[in-house]
């Protein structure tokens, strides 16, 4: 893991990213939690790992994915600032091993909330309780969208959906993505992705650059 940040700056990060939390909750988290830095491509979670804490993203972006025995990745969803990983919450609370992987897609910061604090937070702070419920709901809906895309949509429609999500998370029309990154996330080949992106460019939907894709739709 990266460098640990443990000072009054934790409270400032919480106030900027989780403004819905009541002041007492922010003080509690700042007192008992730490923020850790993660480099781009650094692993945050691995299959078989037990959790001593759950994580809230305060800066950057993290992708959640499944990995088979051959190392092939299946992209599930992505977390941005203000998001929490529902699966890490469940595994941490139930003391179960992780079945997923998580990797920082850019330099990121995550707030680590100790397991020992979870029950107290759920019963003592309404904003945390509703935050956890909303986290479960949001991640479940994202997984349903992934299933719908695989089951009912063509590959070019799936790419469009993927790029929309990336734009939403980055808050930028210009995305720092390679064709290989998209292929890995979508469990496809780079050649297929490149061909479909070229067609999208011809239709005026995207503009392709060197390791960048600008969305125009």
PDB file of C-alpha atoms in Angstrom:
ATOM      1  CA  UNK A   1       0.000   0.000   0.000  1.00  0.00           C
ATOM      2  CA  UNK A   2       0.955   3.623  -0.348  1.00  0.00           C
ATOM      3  CA  UNK A   3       1.786   6.316   2.126  1.00  0.00           C
ATOM      4  CA  UNK A   4      -0.508   6.640   5.151  1.00  0.00           C
ATOM      5  CA  UNK A   5      -1.968  10.067   5.900  1.00  0.00           C
ATOM      6  CA  UNK A   6      -3.049  10.492   9.499  1.00  0.00           C
ATOM      7  CA  UNK A   7      -3.575  14.090  10.586  1.00  0.00           C
ATOM      8  CA  UNK A   8      -6.199  16.832  10.715  1.00  0.00           C
ATOM      9  CA  UNK A   9      -6.289  16.833   6.926  1.00  0.00           C
ATOM     10  CA  UNK A  10      -8.449  13.688   7.149  1.00  0.00           C
ATOM     11  CA  UNK A  11     -11.285  15.801   8.536  1.00  0.00           C
ATOM     12  CA  UNK A  12     -10.969  18.288   5.684  1.00  0.00           C
ATOM     13  CA  UNK A  13     -11.105  15.494   3.119  1.00  0.00           C
ATOM     14  CA  UNK A  14     -14.219  14.063   4.770  1.00  0.00           C
ATOM     15  CA  UNK A  15     -15.953  17.433   4.819  1.00  0.00           C
ATOM     16  CA  UNK A  16     -15.196  17.996   1.128  1.00  0.00           C
ATOM     17  CA  UNK A  17     -16.199  14.521  -0.121  1.00  0.00           C
ATOM     18  CA  UNK A  18     -18.821  13.390   2.391  1.00  0.00           C
ATOM     19  CA  UNK A  19     -20.622  16.589   3.285  1.00  0.00           C
ATOM     20  CA  UNK A  20     -23.816  14.634   4.001  1.00  0.00           C
ATOM     21  CA  UNK A  21     -22.245  13.211   7.181  1.00  0.00           C
ATOM     22  CA  UNK A  22     -23.120  15.002  10.421  1.00  0.00           C
ATOM     23  CA  UNK A  23     -20.216  16.798  12.152  1.00  0.00           C
ATOM     24  CA  UNK A  24     -20.123  14.205  14.953  1.00  0.00           C
ATOM     25  CA  UNK A  25     -19.664  11.400  12.425  1.00  0.00           C
ATOM     26  CA  UNK A  26     -16.927  13.283  10.582  1.00  0.00           C
ATOM     27  CA  UNK A  27     -15.113  13.821  13.883  1.00  0.00           C
ATOM     28  CA  UNK A  28     -15.482  10.120  14.723  1.00  0.00           C
ATOM     29  CA  UNK A  29     -14.090   9.006  11.373  1.00  0.00           C
ATOM     30  CA  UNK A  30     -11.239  11.525  11.503  1.00  0.00           C
ATOM     31  CA  UNK A  31     -10.306  10.225  14.959  1.00  0.00           C
ATOM     32  CA  UNK A  32     -10.323   6.494  14.152  1.00  0.00           C
ATOM     33  CA  UNK A  33      -9.636   6.239  10.404  1.00  0.00           C
ATOM     34  CA  UNK A  34      -6.655   6.863   8.174  1.00  0.00           C
ATOM     35  CA  UNK A  35      -6.314   7.944   4.550  1.00  0.00           C
ATOM     36  CA  UNK A  36      -3.879   6.058   2.350  1.00  0.00           C
ATOM     37  CA  UNK A  37      -2.357   7.026  -0.969  1.00  0.00           C
ATOM     38  CA  UNK A  38      -2.357   4.521  -3.827  1.00  0.00           C
ATOM     39  CA  UNK A  39      -0.367   4.833  -7.038  1.00  0.00           C
ATOM     40  CA  UNK A  40      -1.945   4.244 -10.444  1.00  0.00           C
ATOM     41  CA  UNK A  41      -2.277   0.483 -11.123  1.00  0.00           C
ATOM     42  CA  UNK A  42      -1.704  -0.364  -7.455  1.00  0.00           C
ATOM     43  CA  UNK A  43      -3.866  -3.172  -6.055  1.00  0.00           C
ATOM     44  CA  UNK A  44      -6.250  -2.275  -3.233  1.00  0.00           C
ATOM     45  CA  UNK A  45      -7.988  -5.652  -2.977  1.00  0.00           C
ATOM     46  CA  UNK A  46      -7.205  -9.200  -4.084  1.00  0.00           C
ATOM     47  CA  UNK A  47      -9.229 -12.441  -4.104  1.00  0.00           C
ATOM     48  CA  UNK A  48      -8.773 -14.413  -0.890  1.00  0.00           C
ATOM     49  CA  UNK A  49      -7.922 -11.308   1.125  1.00  0.00           C
ATOM     50  CA  UNK A  50      -9.509 -10.707   4.527  1.00  0.00           C
ATOM     51  CA  UNK A  51     -10.447  -7.135   5.356  1.00  0.00           C
ATOM     52  CA  UNK A  52      -9.544  -5.266   8.515  1.00  0.00           C
ATOM     53  CA  UNK A  53     -11.308  -2.204   7.165  1.00  0.00           C
ATOM     54  CA  UNK A  54     -13.632  -1.008   4.438  1.00  0.00           C
ATOM     55  CA  UNK A  55     -12.725   1.816   2.097  1.00  0.00           C
ATOM     56  CA  UNK A  56     -14.236   5.116   1.024  1.00  0.00           C
ATOM     57  CA  UNK A  57     -12.713   6.857  -2.003  1.00  0.00           C
ATOM     58  CA  UNK A  58     -11.763  10.476  -1.373  1.00  0.00           C
ATOM     59  CA  UNK A  59      -9.647  11.176  -4.475  1.00  0.00           C
ATOM     60  CA  UNK A  60      -8.935   9.467  -7.782  1.00  0.00           C
ATOM     61  CA  UNK A  61     -10.645   6.379  -9.155  1.00  0.00           C
ATOM     62  CA  UNK A  62     -10.714   2.643  -8.462  1.00  0.00           C
ATOM     63  CA  UNK A  63     -12.006  -0.141 -10.700  1.00  0.00           C
ATOM     64  CA  UNK A  64     -13.617  -3.256  -9.259  1.00  0.00           C
ATOM     65  CA  UNK A  65     -13.279  -6.438 -11.300  1.00  0.00           C
ATOM     66  CA  UNK A  66     -13.250 -10.235 -11.257  1.00  0.00           C
ATOM     67  CA  UNK A  67     -10.237 -12.179 -12.465  1.00  0.00           C
ATOM     68  CA  UNK A  68     -10.188 -15.780 -13.692  1.00  0.00           C
ATOM     69  CA  UNK A  69      -7.406 -18.349 -13.286  1.00  0.00           C
ATOM     70  CA  UNK A  70      -5.792 -17.222 -16.544  1.00  0.00           C
ATOM     71  CA  UNK A  71      -5.643 -13.587 -15.443  1.00  0.00           C
ATOM     72  CA  UNK A  72      -8.496 -12.402 -17.671  1.00  0.00           C
ATOM     73  CA  UNK A  73     -10.380  -9.491 -16.151  1.00  0.00           C
ATOM     74  CA  UNK A  74     -14.116  -8.872 -16.049  1.00  0.00           C
ATOM     75  CA  UNK A  75     -14.934  -5.242 -15.264  1.00  0.00           C
ATOM     76  CA  UNK A  76     -17.756  -4.806 -12.720  1.00  0.00           C
ATOM     77  CA  UNK A  77     -17.915  -1.146 -11.772  1.00  0.00           C
ATOM     78  CA  UNK A  78     -15.805   1.869 -10.957  1.00  0.00           C
ATOM     79  CA  UNK A  79     -15.587   4.020  -7.827  1.00  0.00           C
ATOM     80  CA  UNK A  80     -14.899   7.738  -7.724  1.00  0.00           C
ATOM     81  CA  UNK A  81     -14.608  10.383  -4.989  1.00  0.00           C
ATOM     82  CA  UNK A  82     -17.454  10.071  -2.491  1.00  0.00           C
ATOM     83  CA  UNK A  83     -18.086   6.397  -3.309  1.00  0.00           C
ATOM     84  CA  UNK A  84     -17.647   3.321  -1.135  1.00  0.00           C
ATOM     85  CA  UNK A  85     -17.103  -0.310  -2.057  1.00  0.00           C
ATOM     86  CA  UNK A  86     -20.216  -2.255  -1.044  1.00  0.00           C
ATOM     87  CA  UNK A  87     -18.477  -5.615  -1.450  1.00  0.00           C
ATOM     88  CA  UNK A  88     -15.638  -4.647   0.888  1.00  0.00           C
ATOM     89  CA  UNK A  89     -18.261  -3.506   3.416  1.00  0.00           C
ATOM     90  CA  UNK A  90     -19.994  -6.885   3.265  1.00  0.00           C
ATOM     91  CA  UNK A  91     -16.784  -8.914   3.437  1.00  0.00           C
ATOM     92  CA  UNK A  92     -15.383  -6.794   6.261  1.00  0.00           C
ATOM     93  CA  UNK A  93     -18.562  -6.990   8.335  1.00  0.00           C
ATOM     94  CA  UNK A  94     -18.976 -10.763   7.836  1.00  0.00           C
ATOM     95  CA  UNK A  95     -15.243 -11.472   8.069  1.00  0.00           C
ATOM     96  CA  UNK A  96     -15.283 -13.211   4.700  1.00  0.00           C
ATOM     97  CA  UNK A  97     -12.605 -13.432   2.029  1.00  0.00           C
ATOM     98  CA  UNK A  98     -12.759 -11.108  -0.936  1.00  0.00           C
ATOM     99  CA  UNK A  99     -13.952 -12.600  -4.222  1.00  0.00           C
ATOM    100  CA  UNK A 100     -12.993  -9.543  -6.257  1.00  0.00           C
ATOM    101  CA  UNK A 101     -10.025  -7.356  -7.141  1.00  0.00           C
ATOM    102  CA  UNK A 102      -9.667  -3.595  -6.955  1.00  0.00           C
ATOM    103  CA  UNK A 103      -7.040  -1.454  -8.658  1.00  0.00           C
ATOM    104  CA  UNK A 104      -6.396   2.284  -8.695  1.00  0.00           C
ATOM    105  CA  UNK A 105      -6.756   3.633 -12.242  1.00  0.00           C
ATOM    106  CA  UNK A 106      -4.989   6.864 -11.275  1.00  0.00           C
ATOM    107  CA  UNK A 107      -3.250   8.204  -8.143  1.00  0.00           C
ATOM    108  CA  UNK A 108      -5.941   7.838  -5.486  1.00  0.00           C
ATOM    109  CA  UNK A 109      -6.714   8.291  -1.803  1.00  0.00           C
ATOM    110  CA  UNK A 110      -8.978   5.997   0.221  1.00  0.00           C
ATOM    111  CA  UNK A 111     -10.295   6.379   3.755  1.00  0.00           C
ATOM    112  CA  UNK A 112      -9.947   3.090   5.643  1.00  0.00           C
ATOM    113  CA  UNK A 113     -12.721   2.500   8.189  1.00  0.00           C
ATOM    114  CA  UNK A 114     -11.875  -0.237  10.753  1.00  0.00           C
ATOM    115  CA  UNK A 115     -14.237  -3.201  11.049  1.00  0.00           C
ATOM    116  CA  UNK A 116     -14.500  -2.637  14.802  1.00  0.00           C
ATOM    117  CA  UNK A 117     -16.151   0.708  14.117  1.00  0.00           C
ATOM    118  CA  UNK A 118     -18.819  -0.524  11.695  1.00  0.00           C
ATOM    119  CA  UNK A 119     -21.526  -1.632  14.163  1.00  0.00           C
ATOM    120  CA  UNK A 120     -21.221   1.582  16.148  1.00  0.00           C
ATOM    121  CA  UNK A 121     -21.475   3.692  13.002  1.00  0.00           C
ATOM    122  CA  UNK A 122     -24.572   1.816  11.767  1.00  0.00           C
ATOM    123  CA  UNK A 123     -26.453   2.174  15.058  1.00  0.00           C
ATOM    124  CA  UNK A 124     -25.181   5.553  16.171  1.00  0.00           C
ATOM    125  CA  UNK A 125     -25.219   7.727  13.043  1.00  0.00           C
ATOM    126  CA  UNK A 126     -28.204   7.965  10.705  1.00  0.00           C
ATOM    127  CA  UNK A 127     -26.223   9.542   7.888  1.00  0.00           C
ATOM    128  CA  UNK A 128     -23.827   6.579   7.881  1.00  0.00           C
ATOM    129  CA  UNK A 129     -26.747   4.125   7.939  1.00  0.00           C
ATOM    130  CA  UNK A 130     -28.366   5.779   4.919  1.00  0.00           C
ATOM    131  CA  UNK A 131     -24.994   6.104   3.181  1.00  0.00           C
ATOM    132  CA  UNK A 132     -24.414   2.353   3.475  1.00  0.00           C
ATOM    133  CA  UNK A 133     -27.921   1.595   2.167  1.00  0.00           C
ATOM    134  CA  UNK A 134     -27.420   3.949  -0.772  1.00  0.00           C
ATOM    135  CA  UNK A 135     -24.032   2.364  -1.473  1.00  0.00           C
ATOM    136  CA  UNK A 136     -25.607  -1.101  -1.653  1.00  0.00           C
ATOM    137  CA  UNK A 137     -28.400   0.175  -3.909  1.00  0.00           C
ATOM    138  CA  UNK A 138     -26.064   2.041  -6.275  1.00  0.00           C
ATOM    139  CA  UNK A 139     -23.604  -0.827  -6.675  1.00  0.00           C
ATOM    140  CA  UNK A 140     -26.462  -3.309  -7.221  1.00  0.00           C
ATOM    141  CA  UNK A 141     -27.934  -1.105  -9.966  1.00  0.00           C
ATOM    142  CA  UNK A 142     -24.505  -0.812 -11.601  1.00  0.00           C
ATOM    143  CA  UNK A 143     -24.137  -4.596 -11.608  1.00  0.00           C
ATOM    144  CA  UNK A 144     -27.604  -4.924 -13.165  1.00  0.00           C
ATOM    145  CA  UNK A 145     -26.534  -2.516 -15.913  1.00  0.00           C
ATOM    146  CA  UNK A 146     -23.447  -4.642 -16.563  1.00  0.00           C
ATOM    147  CA  UNK A 147     -25.602  -7.772 -16.844  1.00  0.00           C
ATOM    148  CA  UNK A 148     -28.072  -5.990 -19.159  1.00  0.00           C
ATOM    149  CA  UNK A 149     -25.228  -4.772 -21.364  1.00  0.00           C
ATOM    150  CA  UNK A 150     -23.749  -8.247 -21.730  1.00  0.00           C
ATOM    151  CA  UNK A 151     -27.090  -9.977 -22.252  1.00  0.00           C
ATOM    152  CA  UNK A 152     -28.975  -7.521 -24.444  1.00  0.00           C
ATOM    153  CA  UNK A 153     -26.614  -5.048 -26.116  1.00  0.00           C
ATOM    154  CA  UNK A 154     -24.161  -5.220 -29.003  1.00  0.00           C
ATOM    155  CA  UNK A 155     -20.476  -4.548 -28.448  1.00  0.00           C
ATOM    156  CA  UNK A 156     -20.611  -1.032 -29.919  1.00  0.00           C
ATOM    157  CA  UNK A 157     -23.508  -0.176 -27.565  1.00  0.00           C
ATOM    158  CA  UNK A 158     -21.492  -1.571 -24.669  1.00  0.00           C
ATOM    159  CA  UNK A 159     -18.518   0.620 -25.620  1.00  0.00           C
ATOM    160  CA  UNK A 160     -20.756   3.696 -25.720  1.00  0.00           C
ATOM    161  CA  UNK A 161     -22.145   2.823 -22.273  1.00  0.00           C
ATOM    162  CA  UNK A 162     -18.618   2.264 -20.955  1.00  0.00           C
ATOM    163  CA  UNK A 163     -17.380   5.621 -22.278  1.00  0.00           C
ATOM    164  CA  UNK A 164     -20.395   7.436 -20.800  1.00  0.00           C
ATOM    165  CA  UNK A 165     -19.575   5.992 -17.388  1.00  0.00           C
ATOM    166  CA  UNK A 166     -15.917   6.952 -17.725  1.00  0.00           C
ATOM    167  CA  UNK A 167     -16.908  10.504 -18.679  1.00  0.00           C
ATOM    168  CA  UNK A 168     -19.285  10.725 -15.719  1.00  0.00           C
ATOM    169  CA  UNK A 169     -16.618   9.601 -13.276  1.00  0.00           C
ATOM    170  CA  UNK A 170     -13.830  11.773 -14.670  1.00  0.00           C
ATOM    171  CA  UNK A 171     -16.121  14.784 -15.287  1.00  0.00           C
ATOM    172  CA  UNK A 172     -14.251  15.302 -18.533  1.00  0.00           C
ATOM    173  CA  UNK A 173     -15.029  14.650 -22.208  1.00  0.00           C
ATOM    174  CA  UNK A 174     -11.379  13.762 -22.877  1.00  0.00           C
ATOM    175  CA  UNK A 175     -10.595  10.362 -21.399  1.00  0.00           C
ATOM    176  CA  UNK A 176      -7.076   9.077 -20.787  1.00  0.00           C
ATOM    177  CA  UNK A 177      -7.759   5.569 -22.088  1.00  0.00           C
ATOM    178  CA  UNK A 178      -5.982   3.162 -24.377  1.00  0.00           C
ATOM    179  CA  UNK A 179      -7.786   0.695 -26.613  1.00  0.00           C
ATOM    180  CA  UNK A 180      -6.119  -2.113 -24.654  1.00  0.00           C
ATOM    181  CA  UNK A 181      -7.499  -0.788 -21.349  1.00  0.00           C
ATOM    182  CA  UNK A 182     -11.023  -0.819 -22.757  1.00  0.00           C
ATOM    183  CA  UNK A 183     -10.506  -4.302 -24.197  1.00  0.00           C
ATOM    184  CA  UNK A 184      -9.298  -5.585 -20.830  1.00  0.00           C
ATOM    185  CA  UNK A 185     -12.246  -4.070 -18.967  1.00  0.00           C
ATOM    186  CA  UNK A 186     -14.725  -5.433 -21.501  1.00  0.00           C
ATOM    187  CA  UNK A 187     -13.078  -8.850 -21.825  1.00  0.00           C
ATOM    188  CA  UNK A 188     -12.557  -8.349 -25.547  1.00  0.00           C
ATOM    189  CA  UNK A 189      -9.596  -7.972 -27.900  1.00  0.00           C
ATOM    190  CA  UNK A 190      -7.813  -4.725 -28.703  1.00  0.00           C
ATOM    191  CA  UNK A 191      -8.428  -5.274 -32.423  1.00  0.00           C
ATOM    192  CA  UNK A 192     -12.208  -5.478 -31.934  1.00  0.00           C
ATOM    193  CA  UNK A 193     -12.267  -2.384 -29.718  1.00  0.00           C
ATOM    194  CA  UNK A 194     -10.073  -0.388 -32.114  1.00  0.00           C
ATOM    195  CA  UNK A 195     -12.276  -1.270 -35.086  1.00  0.00           C
ATOM    196  CA  UNK A 196     -15.476  -0.256 -33.284  1.00  0.00           C
ATOM    197  CA  UNK A 197     -13.948   2.962 -31.949  1.00  0.00           C
ATOM    198  CA  UNK A 198     -12.880   3.860 -35.494  1.00  0.00           C
ATOM    199  CA  UNK A 199     -16.482   3.382 -36.648  1.00  0.00           C
ATOM    200  CA  UNK A 200     -17.677   5.581 -33.786  1.00  0.00           C
ATOM    201  CA  UNK A 201     -15.165   8.232 -34.856  1.00  0.00           C
ATOM    202  CA  UNK A 202     -16.461   8.065 -38.437  1.00  0.00           C
ATOM    203  CA  UNK A 203     -19.996   8.621 -37.111  1.00  0.00           C
ATOM    204  CA  UNK A 204     -18.820  11.684 -35.183  1.00  0.00           C
ATOM    205  CA  UNK A 205     -19.326  10.113 -31.765  1.00  0.00           C
ATOM    206  CA  UNK A 206     -15.707  10.239 -30.577  1.00  0.00           C
ATOM    207  CA  UNK A 207     -12.369  11.739 -31.494  1.00  0.00           C
ATOM    208  CA  UNK A 208      -9.397   9.394 -31.130  1.00  0.00           C
ATOM    209  CA  UNK A 209      -5.990  10.646 -30.019  1.00  0.00           C
ATOM    210  CA  UNK A 210      -2.776   9.158 -28.713  1.00  0.00           C
ATOM    211  CA  UNK A 211      -3.937   7.260 -25.596  1.00  0.00           C
ATOM    212  CA  UNK A 212      -6.972   9.534 -25.379  1.00  0.00           C
ATOM    213  CA  UNK A 213     -10.597   9.350 -26.475  1.00  0.00           C
ATOM    214  CA  UNK A 214     -12.760  12.450 -26.591  1.00  0.00           C
ATOM    215  CA  UNK A 215     -16.493  11.791 -26.349  1.00  0.00           C
ATOM    216  CA  UNK A 216     -18.690  13.906 -28.633  1.00  0.00           C
ATOM    217  CA  UNK A 217     -22.086  12.343 -27.920  1.00  0.00           C
TER     218      UNK A 217
END
